[in-house]
XYZ file of C-alpha atoms in Angstrom:
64
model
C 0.000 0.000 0.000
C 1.324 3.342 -1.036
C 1.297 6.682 0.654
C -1.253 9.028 -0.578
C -0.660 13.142 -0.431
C -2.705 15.507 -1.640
C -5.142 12.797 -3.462
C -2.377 11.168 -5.413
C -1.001 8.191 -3.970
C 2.305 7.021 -4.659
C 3.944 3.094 -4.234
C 6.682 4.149 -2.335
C 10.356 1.614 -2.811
C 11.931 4.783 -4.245
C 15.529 4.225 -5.038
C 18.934 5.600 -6.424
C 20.232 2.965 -8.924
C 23.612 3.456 -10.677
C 24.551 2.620 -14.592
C 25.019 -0.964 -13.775
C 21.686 -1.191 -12.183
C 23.244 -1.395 -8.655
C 21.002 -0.057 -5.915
C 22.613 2.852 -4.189
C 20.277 3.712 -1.989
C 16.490 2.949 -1.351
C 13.395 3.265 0.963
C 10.485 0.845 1.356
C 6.862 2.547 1.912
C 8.267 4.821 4.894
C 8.638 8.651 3.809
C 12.047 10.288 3.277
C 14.227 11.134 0.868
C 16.892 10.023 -0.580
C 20.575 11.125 -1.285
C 23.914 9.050 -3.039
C 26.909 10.900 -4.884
C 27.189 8.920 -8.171
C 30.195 8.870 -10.067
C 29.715 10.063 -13.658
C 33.699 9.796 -14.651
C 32.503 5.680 -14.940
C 29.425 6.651 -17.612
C 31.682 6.914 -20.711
C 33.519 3.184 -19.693
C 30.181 1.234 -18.884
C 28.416 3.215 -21.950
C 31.292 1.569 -23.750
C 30.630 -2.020 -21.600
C 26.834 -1.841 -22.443
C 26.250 -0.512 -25.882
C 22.804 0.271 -25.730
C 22.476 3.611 -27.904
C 23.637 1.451 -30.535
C 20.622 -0.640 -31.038
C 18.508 2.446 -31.260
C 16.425 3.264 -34.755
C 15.553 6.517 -34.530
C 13.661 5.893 -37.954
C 10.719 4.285 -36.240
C 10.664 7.239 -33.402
C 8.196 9.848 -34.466
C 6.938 12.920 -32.389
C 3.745 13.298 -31.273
C-alpha cells in the first residue's frame, strides 16, 4: 500500500540505482528522501561495456 498526499497516492520503494543497475540507496513505503553521490567519470567506460544507444532506430521514433 502506497502513501497518498494531496489525493495522489504514490507506491513508495523509491531508489537511487547506478549505470550498472546497482542499488545505491532505497526506501520501502516509509517517507524520506533520498541522497547518493554517483560517479559520472565511470558513464563513458560502462556506456562503452553496455552498448545500448547502438541498437537504437531513430527511424521508427516519431513525435507526437
Amino acid at each position: 500500500m502506497g502513501i497518498t498526499q494531496l489525493g495522489v497516492e504514490f507506491a513508495g520503494s523509491s531508489q537511487i540505482v547506478d549505470p550498472l543497475g546497482d542499488v545505491v540507496q532505497k526506501l520501502d513505503q516509509e517517507v524520506g528522501e533520498l541522497m547518493a553521490t554517483l560517479d559520472l567519470k565511470k558513464v563513458p567506460q560502462i556506456r562503452k561495456e553496455v552498448p545500448l544507444f547502438d541498437s537504437r532506430v531513430p527511424e521508427k521514433y516519431r513525435k507526437l
